[in-house]
Each structure stands twice: as structure tokens, then as C-alpha cells.
PDB file of C-alpha atoms in Angstrom:
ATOM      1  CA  UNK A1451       0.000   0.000   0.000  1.00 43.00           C
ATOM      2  CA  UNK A1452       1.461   3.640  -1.174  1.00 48.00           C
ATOM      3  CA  UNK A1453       2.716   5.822   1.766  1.00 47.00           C
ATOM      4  CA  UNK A1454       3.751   9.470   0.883  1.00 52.00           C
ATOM      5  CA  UNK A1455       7.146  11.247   2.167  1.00 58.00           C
ATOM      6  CA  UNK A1456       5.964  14.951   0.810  1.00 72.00           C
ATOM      7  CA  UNK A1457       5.249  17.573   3.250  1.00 78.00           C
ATOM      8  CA  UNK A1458       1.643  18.051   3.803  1.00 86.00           C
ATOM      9  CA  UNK A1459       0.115  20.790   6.103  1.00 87.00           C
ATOM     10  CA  UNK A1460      -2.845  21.756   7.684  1.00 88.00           C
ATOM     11  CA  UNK A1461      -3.360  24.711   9.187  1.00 84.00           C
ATOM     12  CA  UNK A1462       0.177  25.407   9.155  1.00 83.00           C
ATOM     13  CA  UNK A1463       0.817  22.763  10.881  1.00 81.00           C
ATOM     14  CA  UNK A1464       2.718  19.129   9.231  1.00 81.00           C
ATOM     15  CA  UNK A1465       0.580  15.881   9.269  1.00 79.00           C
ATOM     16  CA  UNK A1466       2.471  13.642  10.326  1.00 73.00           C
ATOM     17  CA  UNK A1467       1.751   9.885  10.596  1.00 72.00           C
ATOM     18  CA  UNK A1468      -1.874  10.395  12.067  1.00 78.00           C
ATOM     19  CA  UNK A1469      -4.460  11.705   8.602  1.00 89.00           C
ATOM     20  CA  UNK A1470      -7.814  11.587  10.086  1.00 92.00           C
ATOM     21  CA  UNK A1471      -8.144  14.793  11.583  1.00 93.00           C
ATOM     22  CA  UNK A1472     -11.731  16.652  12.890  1.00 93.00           C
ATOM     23  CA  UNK A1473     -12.157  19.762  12.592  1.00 93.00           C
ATOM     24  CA  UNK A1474     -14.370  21.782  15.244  1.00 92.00           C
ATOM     25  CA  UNK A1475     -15.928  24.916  13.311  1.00 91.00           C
ATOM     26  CA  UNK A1476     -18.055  27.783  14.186  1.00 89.00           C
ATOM     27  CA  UNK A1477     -20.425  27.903  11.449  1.00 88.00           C
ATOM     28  CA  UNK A1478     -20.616  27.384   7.300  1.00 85.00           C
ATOM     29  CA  UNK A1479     -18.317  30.378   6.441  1.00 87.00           C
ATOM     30  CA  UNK A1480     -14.910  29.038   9.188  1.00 90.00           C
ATOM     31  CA  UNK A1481     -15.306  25.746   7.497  1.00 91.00           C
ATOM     32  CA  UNK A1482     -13.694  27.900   4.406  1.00 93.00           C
ATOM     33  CA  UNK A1483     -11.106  29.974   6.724  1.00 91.00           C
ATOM     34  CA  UNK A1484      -9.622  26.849   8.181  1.00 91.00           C
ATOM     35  CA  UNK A1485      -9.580  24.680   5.772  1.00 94.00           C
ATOM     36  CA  UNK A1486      -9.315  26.485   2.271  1.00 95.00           C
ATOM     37  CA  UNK A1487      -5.329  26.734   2.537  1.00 94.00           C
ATOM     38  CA  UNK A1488      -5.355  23.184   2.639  1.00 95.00           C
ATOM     39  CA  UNK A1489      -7.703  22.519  -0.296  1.00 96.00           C
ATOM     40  CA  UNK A1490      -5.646  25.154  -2.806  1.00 96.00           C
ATOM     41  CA  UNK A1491      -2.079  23.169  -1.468  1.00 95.00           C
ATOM     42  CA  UNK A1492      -3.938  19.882  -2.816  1.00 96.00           C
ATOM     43  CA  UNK A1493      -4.490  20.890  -6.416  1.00 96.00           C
ATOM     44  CA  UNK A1494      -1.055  22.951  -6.762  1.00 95.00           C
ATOM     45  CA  UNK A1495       0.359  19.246  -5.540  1.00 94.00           C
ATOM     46  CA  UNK A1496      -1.576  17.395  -7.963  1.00 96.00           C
ATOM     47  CA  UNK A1497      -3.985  15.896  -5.341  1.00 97.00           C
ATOM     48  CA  UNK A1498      -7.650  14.762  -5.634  1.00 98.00           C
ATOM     49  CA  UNK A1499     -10.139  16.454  -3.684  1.00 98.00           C
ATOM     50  CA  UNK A1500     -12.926  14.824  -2.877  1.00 98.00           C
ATOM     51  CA  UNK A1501     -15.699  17.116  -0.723  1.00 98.00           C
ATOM     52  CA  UNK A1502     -18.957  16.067   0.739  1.00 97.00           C
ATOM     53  CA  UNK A1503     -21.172  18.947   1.511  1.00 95.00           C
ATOM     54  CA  UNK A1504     -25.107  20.417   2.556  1.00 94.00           C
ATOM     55  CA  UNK A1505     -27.117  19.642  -0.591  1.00 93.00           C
ATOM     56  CA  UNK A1506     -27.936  23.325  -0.322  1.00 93.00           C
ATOM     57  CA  UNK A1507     -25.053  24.338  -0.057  1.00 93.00           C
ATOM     58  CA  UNK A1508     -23.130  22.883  -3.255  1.00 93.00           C
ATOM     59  CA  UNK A1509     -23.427  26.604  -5.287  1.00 95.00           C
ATOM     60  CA  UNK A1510     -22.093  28.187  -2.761  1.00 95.00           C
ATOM     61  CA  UNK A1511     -19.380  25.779  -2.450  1.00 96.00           C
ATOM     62  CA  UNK A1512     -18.315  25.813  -6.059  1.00 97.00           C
ATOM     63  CA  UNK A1513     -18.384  29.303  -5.335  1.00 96.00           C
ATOM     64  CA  UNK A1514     -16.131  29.574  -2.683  1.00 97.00           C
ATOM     65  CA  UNK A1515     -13.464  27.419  -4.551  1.00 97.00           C
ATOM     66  CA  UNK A1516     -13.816  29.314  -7.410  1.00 97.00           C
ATOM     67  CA  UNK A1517     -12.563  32.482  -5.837  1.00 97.00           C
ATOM     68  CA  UNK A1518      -9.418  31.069  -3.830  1.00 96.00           C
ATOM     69  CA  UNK A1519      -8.713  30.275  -7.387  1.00 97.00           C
ATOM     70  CA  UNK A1520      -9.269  26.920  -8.307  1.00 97.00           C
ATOM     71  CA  UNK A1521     -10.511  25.468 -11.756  1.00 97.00           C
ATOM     72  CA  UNK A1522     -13.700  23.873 -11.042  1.00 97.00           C
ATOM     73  CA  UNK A1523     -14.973  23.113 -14.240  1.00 97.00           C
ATOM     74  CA  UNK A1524     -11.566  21.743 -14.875  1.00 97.00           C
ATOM     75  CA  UNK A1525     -10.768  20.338 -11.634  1.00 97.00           C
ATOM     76  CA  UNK A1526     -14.008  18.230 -11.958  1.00 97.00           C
ATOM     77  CA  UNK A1527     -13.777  17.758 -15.665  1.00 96.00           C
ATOM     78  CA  UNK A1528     -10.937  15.707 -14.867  1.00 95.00           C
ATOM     79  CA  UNK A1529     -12.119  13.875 -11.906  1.00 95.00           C
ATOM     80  CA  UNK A1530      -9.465  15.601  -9.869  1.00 97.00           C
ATOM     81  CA  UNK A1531     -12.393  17.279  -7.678  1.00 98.00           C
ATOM     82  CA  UNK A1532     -15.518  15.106  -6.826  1.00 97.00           C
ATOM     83  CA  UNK A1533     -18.241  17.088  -5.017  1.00 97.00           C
ATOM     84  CA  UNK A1534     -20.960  14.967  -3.410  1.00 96.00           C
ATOM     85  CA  UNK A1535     -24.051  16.357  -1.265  1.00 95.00           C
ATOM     86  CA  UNK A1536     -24.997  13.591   2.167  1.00 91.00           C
ATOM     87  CA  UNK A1537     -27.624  11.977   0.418  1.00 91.00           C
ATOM     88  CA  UNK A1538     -24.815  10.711  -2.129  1.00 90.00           C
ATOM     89  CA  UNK A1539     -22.752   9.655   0.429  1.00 92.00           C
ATOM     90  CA  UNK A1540     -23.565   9.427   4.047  1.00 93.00           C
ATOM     91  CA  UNK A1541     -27.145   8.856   3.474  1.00 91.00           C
ATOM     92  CA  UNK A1542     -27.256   6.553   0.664  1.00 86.00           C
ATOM     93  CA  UNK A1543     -30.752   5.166   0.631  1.00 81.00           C
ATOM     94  CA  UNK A1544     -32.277   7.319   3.079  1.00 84.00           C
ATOM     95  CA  UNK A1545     -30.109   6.310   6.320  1.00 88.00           C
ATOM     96  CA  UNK A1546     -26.948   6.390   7.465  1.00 93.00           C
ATOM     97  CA  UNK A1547     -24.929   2.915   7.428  1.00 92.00           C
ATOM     98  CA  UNK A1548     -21.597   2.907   9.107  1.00 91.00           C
ATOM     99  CA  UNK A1549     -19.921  -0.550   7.805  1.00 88.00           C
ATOM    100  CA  UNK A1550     -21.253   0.561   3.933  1.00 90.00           C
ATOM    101  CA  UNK A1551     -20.030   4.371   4.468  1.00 93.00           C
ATOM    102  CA  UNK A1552     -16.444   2.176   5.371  1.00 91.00           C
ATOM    103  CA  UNK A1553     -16.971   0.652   2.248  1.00 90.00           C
ATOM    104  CA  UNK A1554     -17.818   3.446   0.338  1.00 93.00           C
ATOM    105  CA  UNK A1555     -14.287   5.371   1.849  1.00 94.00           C
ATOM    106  CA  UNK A1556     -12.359   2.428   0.685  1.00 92.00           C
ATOM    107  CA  UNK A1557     -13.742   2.236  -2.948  1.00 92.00           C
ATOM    108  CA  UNK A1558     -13.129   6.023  -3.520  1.00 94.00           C
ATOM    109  CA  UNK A1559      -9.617   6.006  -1.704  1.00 94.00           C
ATOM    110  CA  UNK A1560      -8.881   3.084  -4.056  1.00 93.00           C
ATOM    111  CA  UNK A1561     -10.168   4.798  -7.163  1.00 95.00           C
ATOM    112  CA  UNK A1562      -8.207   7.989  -6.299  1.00 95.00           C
ATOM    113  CA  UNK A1563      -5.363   6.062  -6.422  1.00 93.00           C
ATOM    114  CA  UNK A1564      -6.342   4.077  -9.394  1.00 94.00           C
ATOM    115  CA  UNK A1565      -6.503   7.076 -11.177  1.00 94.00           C
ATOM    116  CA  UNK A1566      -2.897   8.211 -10.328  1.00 95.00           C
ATOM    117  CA  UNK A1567      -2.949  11.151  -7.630  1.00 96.00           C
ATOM    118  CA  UNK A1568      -1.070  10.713  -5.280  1.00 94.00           C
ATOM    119  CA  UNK A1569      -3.366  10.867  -2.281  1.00 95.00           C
ATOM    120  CA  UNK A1570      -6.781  11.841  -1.936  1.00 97.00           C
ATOM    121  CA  UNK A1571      -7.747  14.682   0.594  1.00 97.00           C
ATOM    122  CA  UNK A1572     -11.249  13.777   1.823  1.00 97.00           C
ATOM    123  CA  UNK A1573     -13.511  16.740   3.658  1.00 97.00           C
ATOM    124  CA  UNK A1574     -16.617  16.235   4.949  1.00 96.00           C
ATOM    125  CA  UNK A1575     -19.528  18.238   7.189  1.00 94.00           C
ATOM    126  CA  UNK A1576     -21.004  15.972   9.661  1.00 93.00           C
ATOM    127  CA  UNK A1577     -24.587  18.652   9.914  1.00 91.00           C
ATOM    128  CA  UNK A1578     -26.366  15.426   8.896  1.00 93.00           C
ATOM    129  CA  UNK A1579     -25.950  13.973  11.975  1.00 92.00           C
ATOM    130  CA  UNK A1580     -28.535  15.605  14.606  1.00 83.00           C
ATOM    131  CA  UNK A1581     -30.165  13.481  16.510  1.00 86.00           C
ATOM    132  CA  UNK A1582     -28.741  11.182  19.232  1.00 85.00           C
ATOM    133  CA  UNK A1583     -29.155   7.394  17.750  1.00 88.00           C
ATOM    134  CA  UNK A1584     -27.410   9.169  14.660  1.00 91.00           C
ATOM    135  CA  UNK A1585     -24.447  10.593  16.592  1.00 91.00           C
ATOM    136  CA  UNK A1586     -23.607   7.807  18.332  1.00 90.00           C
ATOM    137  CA  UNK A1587     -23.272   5.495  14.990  1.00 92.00           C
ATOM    138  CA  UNK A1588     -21.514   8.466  13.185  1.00 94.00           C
ATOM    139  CA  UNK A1589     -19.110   8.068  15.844  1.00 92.00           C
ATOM    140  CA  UNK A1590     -18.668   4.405  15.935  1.00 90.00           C
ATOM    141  CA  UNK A1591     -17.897   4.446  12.260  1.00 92.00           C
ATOM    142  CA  UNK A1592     -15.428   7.453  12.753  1.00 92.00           C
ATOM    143  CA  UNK A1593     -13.735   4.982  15.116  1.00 88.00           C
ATOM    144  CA  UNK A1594     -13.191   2.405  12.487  1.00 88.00           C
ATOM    145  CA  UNK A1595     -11.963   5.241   9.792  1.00 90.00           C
ATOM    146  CA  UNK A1596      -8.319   4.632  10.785  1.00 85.00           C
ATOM    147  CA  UNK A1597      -8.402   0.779  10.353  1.00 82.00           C
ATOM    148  CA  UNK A1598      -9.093   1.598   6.407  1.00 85.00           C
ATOM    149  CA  UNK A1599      -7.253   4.370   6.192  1.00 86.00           C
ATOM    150  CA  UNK A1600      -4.116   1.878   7.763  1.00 82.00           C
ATOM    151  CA  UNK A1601      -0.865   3.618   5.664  1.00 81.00           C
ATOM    152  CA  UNK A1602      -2.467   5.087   3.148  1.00 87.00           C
ATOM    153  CA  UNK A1603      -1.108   8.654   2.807  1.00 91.00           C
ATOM    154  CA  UNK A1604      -5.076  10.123   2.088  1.00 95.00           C
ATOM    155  CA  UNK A1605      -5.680  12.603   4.528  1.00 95.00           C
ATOM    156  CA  UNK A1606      -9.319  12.832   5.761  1.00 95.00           C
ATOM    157  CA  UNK A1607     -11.303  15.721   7.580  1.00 96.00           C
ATOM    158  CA  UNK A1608     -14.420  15.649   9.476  1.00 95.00           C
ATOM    159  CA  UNK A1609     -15.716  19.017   9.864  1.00 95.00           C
ATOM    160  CA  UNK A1610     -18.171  19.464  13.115  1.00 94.00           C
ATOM    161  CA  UNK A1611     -20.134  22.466  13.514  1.00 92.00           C
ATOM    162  CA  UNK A1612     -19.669  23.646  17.325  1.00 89.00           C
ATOM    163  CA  UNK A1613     -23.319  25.082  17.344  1.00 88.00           C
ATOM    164  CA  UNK A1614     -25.010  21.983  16.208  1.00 87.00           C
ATOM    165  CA  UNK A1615     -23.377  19.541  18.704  1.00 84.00           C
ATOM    166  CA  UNK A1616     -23.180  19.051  22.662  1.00 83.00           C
ATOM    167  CA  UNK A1617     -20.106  19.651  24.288  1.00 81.00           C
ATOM    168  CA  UNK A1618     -20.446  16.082  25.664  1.00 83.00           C
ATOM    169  CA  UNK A1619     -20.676  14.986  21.681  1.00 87.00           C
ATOM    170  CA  UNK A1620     -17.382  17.520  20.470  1.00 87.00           C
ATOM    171  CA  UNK A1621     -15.608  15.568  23.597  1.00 86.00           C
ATOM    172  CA  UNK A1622     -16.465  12.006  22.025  1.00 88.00           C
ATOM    173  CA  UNK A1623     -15.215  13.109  18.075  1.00 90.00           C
ATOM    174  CA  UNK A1624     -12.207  14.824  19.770  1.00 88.00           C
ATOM    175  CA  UNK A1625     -12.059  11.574  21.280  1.00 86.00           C
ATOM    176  CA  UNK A1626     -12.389   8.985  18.366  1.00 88.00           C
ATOM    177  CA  UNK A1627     -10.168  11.415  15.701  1.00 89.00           C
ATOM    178  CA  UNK A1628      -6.216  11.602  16.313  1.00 86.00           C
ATOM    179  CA  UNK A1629      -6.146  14.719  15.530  1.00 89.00           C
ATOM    180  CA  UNK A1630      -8.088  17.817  16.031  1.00 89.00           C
ATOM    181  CA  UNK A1631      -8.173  21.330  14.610  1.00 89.00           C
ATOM    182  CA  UNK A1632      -9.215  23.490  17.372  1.00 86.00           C
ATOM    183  CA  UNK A1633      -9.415  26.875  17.155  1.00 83.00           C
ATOM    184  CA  UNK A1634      -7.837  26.798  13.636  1.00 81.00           C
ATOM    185  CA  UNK A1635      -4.872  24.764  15.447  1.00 82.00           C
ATOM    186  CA  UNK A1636      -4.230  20.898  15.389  1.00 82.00           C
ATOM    187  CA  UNK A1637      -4.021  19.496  18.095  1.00 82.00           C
ATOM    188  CA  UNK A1638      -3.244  15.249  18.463  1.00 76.00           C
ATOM    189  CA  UNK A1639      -5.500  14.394  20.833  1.00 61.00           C
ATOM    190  CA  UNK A1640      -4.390  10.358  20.893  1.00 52.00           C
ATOM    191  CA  UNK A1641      -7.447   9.649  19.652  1.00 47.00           C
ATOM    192  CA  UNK A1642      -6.935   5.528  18.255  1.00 45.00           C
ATOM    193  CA  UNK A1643      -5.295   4.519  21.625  1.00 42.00           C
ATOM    194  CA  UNK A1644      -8.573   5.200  22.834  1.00 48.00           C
ATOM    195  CA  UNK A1645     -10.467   2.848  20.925  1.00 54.00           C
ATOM    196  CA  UNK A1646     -12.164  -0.098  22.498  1.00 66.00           C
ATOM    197  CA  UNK A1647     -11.974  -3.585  22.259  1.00 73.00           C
ATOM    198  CA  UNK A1648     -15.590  -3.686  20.218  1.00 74.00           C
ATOM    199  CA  UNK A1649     -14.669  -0.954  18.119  1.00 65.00           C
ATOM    200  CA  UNK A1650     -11.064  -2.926  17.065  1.00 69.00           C
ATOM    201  CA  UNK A1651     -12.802  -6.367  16.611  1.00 77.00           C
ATOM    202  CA  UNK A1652     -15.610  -4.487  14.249  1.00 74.00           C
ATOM    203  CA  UNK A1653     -13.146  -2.522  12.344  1.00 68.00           C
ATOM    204  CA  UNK A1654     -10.850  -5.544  12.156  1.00 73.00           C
ATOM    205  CA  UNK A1655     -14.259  -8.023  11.070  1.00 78.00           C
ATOM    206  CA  UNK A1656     -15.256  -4.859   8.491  1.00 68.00           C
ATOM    207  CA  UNK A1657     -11.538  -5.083   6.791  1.00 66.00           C
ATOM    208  CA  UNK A1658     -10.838  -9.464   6.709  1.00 73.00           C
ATOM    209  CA  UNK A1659     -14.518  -9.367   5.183  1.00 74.00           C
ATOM    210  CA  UNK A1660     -13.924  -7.141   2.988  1.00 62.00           C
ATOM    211  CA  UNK A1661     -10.663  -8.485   1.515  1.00 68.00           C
ATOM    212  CA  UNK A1662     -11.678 -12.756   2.150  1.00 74.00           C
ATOM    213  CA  UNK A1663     -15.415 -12.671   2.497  1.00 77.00           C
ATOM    214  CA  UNK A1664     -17.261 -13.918   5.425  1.00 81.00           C
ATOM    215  CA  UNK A1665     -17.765 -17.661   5.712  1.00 81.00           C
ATOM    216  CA  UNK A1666     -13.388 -17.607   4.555  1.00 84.00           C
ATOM    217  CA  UNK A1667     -13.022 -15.369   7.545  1.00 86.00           C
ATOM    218  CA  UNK A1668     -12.604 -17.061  10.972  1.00 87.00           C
ATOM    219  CA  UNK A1669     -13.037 -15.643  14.490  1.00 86.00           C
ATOM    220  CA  UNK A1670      -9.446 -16.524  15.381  1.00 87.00           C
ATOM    221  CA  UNK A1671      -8.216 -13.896  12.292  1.00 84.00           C
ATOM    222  CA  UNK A1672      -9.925 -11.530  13.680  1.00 83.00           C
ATOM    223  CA  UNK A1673      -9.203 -11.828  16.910  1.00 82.00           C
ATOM    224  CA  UNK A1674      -5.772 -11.779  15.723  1.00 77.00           C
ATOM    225  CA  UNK A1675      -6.000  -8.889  13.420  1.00 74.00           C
ATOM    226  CA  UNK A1676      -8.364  -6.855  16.205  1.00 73.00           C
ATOM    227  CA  UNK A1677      -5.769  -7.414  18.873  1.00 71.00           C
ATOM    228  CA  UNK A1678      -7.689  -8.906  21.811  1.00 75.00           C
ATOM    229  CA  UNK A1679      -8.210 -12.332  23.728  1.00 79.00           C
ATOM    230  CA  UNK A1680     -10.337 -14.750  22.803  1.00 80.00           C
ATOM    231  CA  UNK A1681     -12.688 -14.494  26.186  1.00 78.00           C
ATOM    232  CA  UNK A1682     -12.795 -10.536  24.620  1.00 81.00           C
ATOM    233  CA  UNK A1683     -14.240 -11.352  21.584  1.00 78.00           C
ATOM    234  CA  UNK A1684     -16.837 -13.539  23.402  1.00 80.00           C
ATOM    235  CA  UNK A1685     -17.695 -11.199  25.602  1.00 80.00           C
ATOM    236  CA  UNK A1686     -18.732  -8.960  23.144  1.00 82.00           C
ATOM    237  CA  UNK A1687     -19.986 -11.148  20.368  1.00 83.00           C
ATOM    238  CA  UNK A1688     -21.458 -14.609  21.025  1.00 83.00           C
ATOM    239  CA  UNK A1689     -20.448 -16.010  18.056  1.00 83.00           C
ATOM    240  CA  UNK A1690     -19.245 -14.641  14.526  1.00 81.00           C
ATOM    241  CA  UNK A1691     -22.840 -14.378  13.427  1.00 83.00           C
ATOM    242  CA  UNK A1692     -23.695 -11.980  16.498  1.00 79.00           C
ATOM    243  CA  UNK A1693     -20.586  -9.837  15.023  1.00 76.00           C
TER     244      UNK A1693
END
């Protein structure tokens, strides 16, 4: 799997070896202050941006990339910017589906680098996600983003709108995300050594399916690939139909 040596900066700052960053915003328009440096250093490298965004708020967007610059007619001409609204991506079919958004990442990561750029810098608004039931599975699957992402050198950001979510809620994304843009700063907030035992053996299950299928996947893979004990798995899951 391609890893990446260049220099790539957010907010000033160098990502290093953790590229699933949130970033905590204070509205529509700081989504653009924090994060539109990073978006113009993407094309002048010869990235692929791919942006999911408010359905009613894709003009706008096309507008606001338009003036820092960038060639979007080009851009998505070429397939080197793909702009999707939720309901093409985190609401396929009407509801949101953690293990087939992981899915979803992992087919357009792969395609990115199918069609030769060298990474793929993924942004997306979580507004979507309001109510609690919805939260809490948005932020199961954002704990089983890193196991896809592994070593690719894609960078991924989560935007999270400060006024739309708890404090207890911003404390859980901080949580889940290694890295988080606060106050236009990032900040690595250790985020994957936080992860628990259920979250590694359904990340882990999600990634040996994937690649093997699941009646060629046993429990003892992915108990080994999750990183538990055996009585760990069984305390959580029954059996591998339960998982």
C-alpha cells in the first residue's frame, strides 16, 4: 500500500503519521477559513479532492473554490475534484450505514489512487448527523476510519459544527479522531489509543470481510487482526454471526 514522504500541512501545521483529523468549526463560512489553505495546497500538488457537503449548499461551495482560485470546471472535468451532497454519500438510501459508508471510503480512496494522484484529501460536514441514535453510529464508524485508512497517505477531515453539537458529543469526536483542529490549530489528541476492544474487533471483522469474504473469515483472524483475547471477543460477540 502507497505511503507518501511529501510535506503536507494543515493549518500550518505538518501531518504527520496520524491523517484523520476533525475539525471543530463555528459555522458554514470558518469551514472555508480553516480549511481552504489546505484545499488550494492539494491541487497545486496534484492531489484529488474529494468534498462532501449540505445539498444546499453545493453553489455556494463551487463558489467559494472558485474564488481562492481553483478550476472547477476543470478540476471536476478531470475527476481531480468530486463534489458529493450527504444523500450521495452518508445517506445513501435514506439512512446512514456505518460498515457501507467504510466501504464506500475504501472504494473512492482506491479509485483515487487508481486514477494516479497521489493521495486523496477527503472533507466532509457531519450537519447530517442531529439526533442522538445518529451521533452515536456516526461516531462508531469514525472509530473504524483509521483501520481503512491503515498507511495510506489520504488525509481525511471531518468538519463538526460547534453550534449543532453538545459539548459532551465535540468531547467524544475529539475523542475517536487523532487529531483535532481546534481553534484553527491541530491538536493530536491520541485519539486511536482510545479505541475499544468492540470498536477494534468491528473494524478488524469490516476489513478481513472485505478483503476474504465472510464464511473464509474465521473468528481466530480476527481476533488476531483486532488485537484482543479470545474471552474478549466472546464477551462482546457470542459467536461470529452476532458480530
Amino acid at each position: 500500500m502507497r505511503t507518501s514522504t511529501r510535506t503536507i500541512k494543515l493549518a500550518g501545521e505538518e501531518i504527520r503519521r496520524h491523517r484523520h483529523v476533525c475539525a471543530l468549526v463555528d459555522g458554514p463560512d470558518d469551514v472555508y477559513e480553516a480549511l481552504m489553505p489546505f484545499i488550494v495546497d492539494g491541487f497545486a500538488e496534484g492531489d484529488r479532492a474529494f468534498h462532501v457537503i449540505d445539498p444546499g449548499l453545493r453553489d455556494s461551495h463551487m463558489q467559494h473554490l472558485e474564488a481562492a482560485g481553483i478550476d472547477v470546471a476543470g478540476a471536476s472535468a478531470s475527476g481531480q475534484l468530486v463534489v458529493r451532497t450527504w444523500t450521495d454519500s452518508y445517506q445513501r438510501d435514506g439512512r446512514f450505514d456505518g460498515s457501507a459508508q467504510l466501504e464506500y471510503l475504501r472504494e473512492l480512496l482506491g479509485e483515487g489512487s487508481r486514477l494516479g494522484y497521489p493521495l486523496t484529501r477527503f472533507i466532509a460536514t457531519t450537519d447530517w448527523a442531529t439526533d442522538e441514535n445518529t451521533v452515536r453510529d456516526l461516531l462508531d464508524y469514525e472509530a473504524r476510519v483509521d483501520f481503512v485508512l491503515g498507511k495510506r497517505p489520504d488525509v481525511l477531515v471531518c468538519t463538526y459544527d460547534l453550534n449543532r453539537h453538545s459539548a459532551h458529543t465535540i468531547a467524544d469526536v475529539v475523542r475517536v479522531h487523532p487529531v483535532a483542529l481546534v481553534g484553527g490549530v491541530p491538536r493530536t489528541s491520541g485519539g486511536r489509543t482510545r479505541v475499544t476492544a468492540r470498536e477494534r474487533l468491528l473494524a478488524a471483522a469490516s476489513e478481513l470481510f472485505y478483503e476474504r469474504g465472510i464464511q473464509a473469515t474465521g473468528v481466530d483472524a480476527i481476533i488476531k487482526a483486532a488485537g484482543v483475547a479470545k474471552a474478549t471477543f466472546y464477551r462482546h460477540f457470542p459467536s461470529k454471526d452476532d458480530l
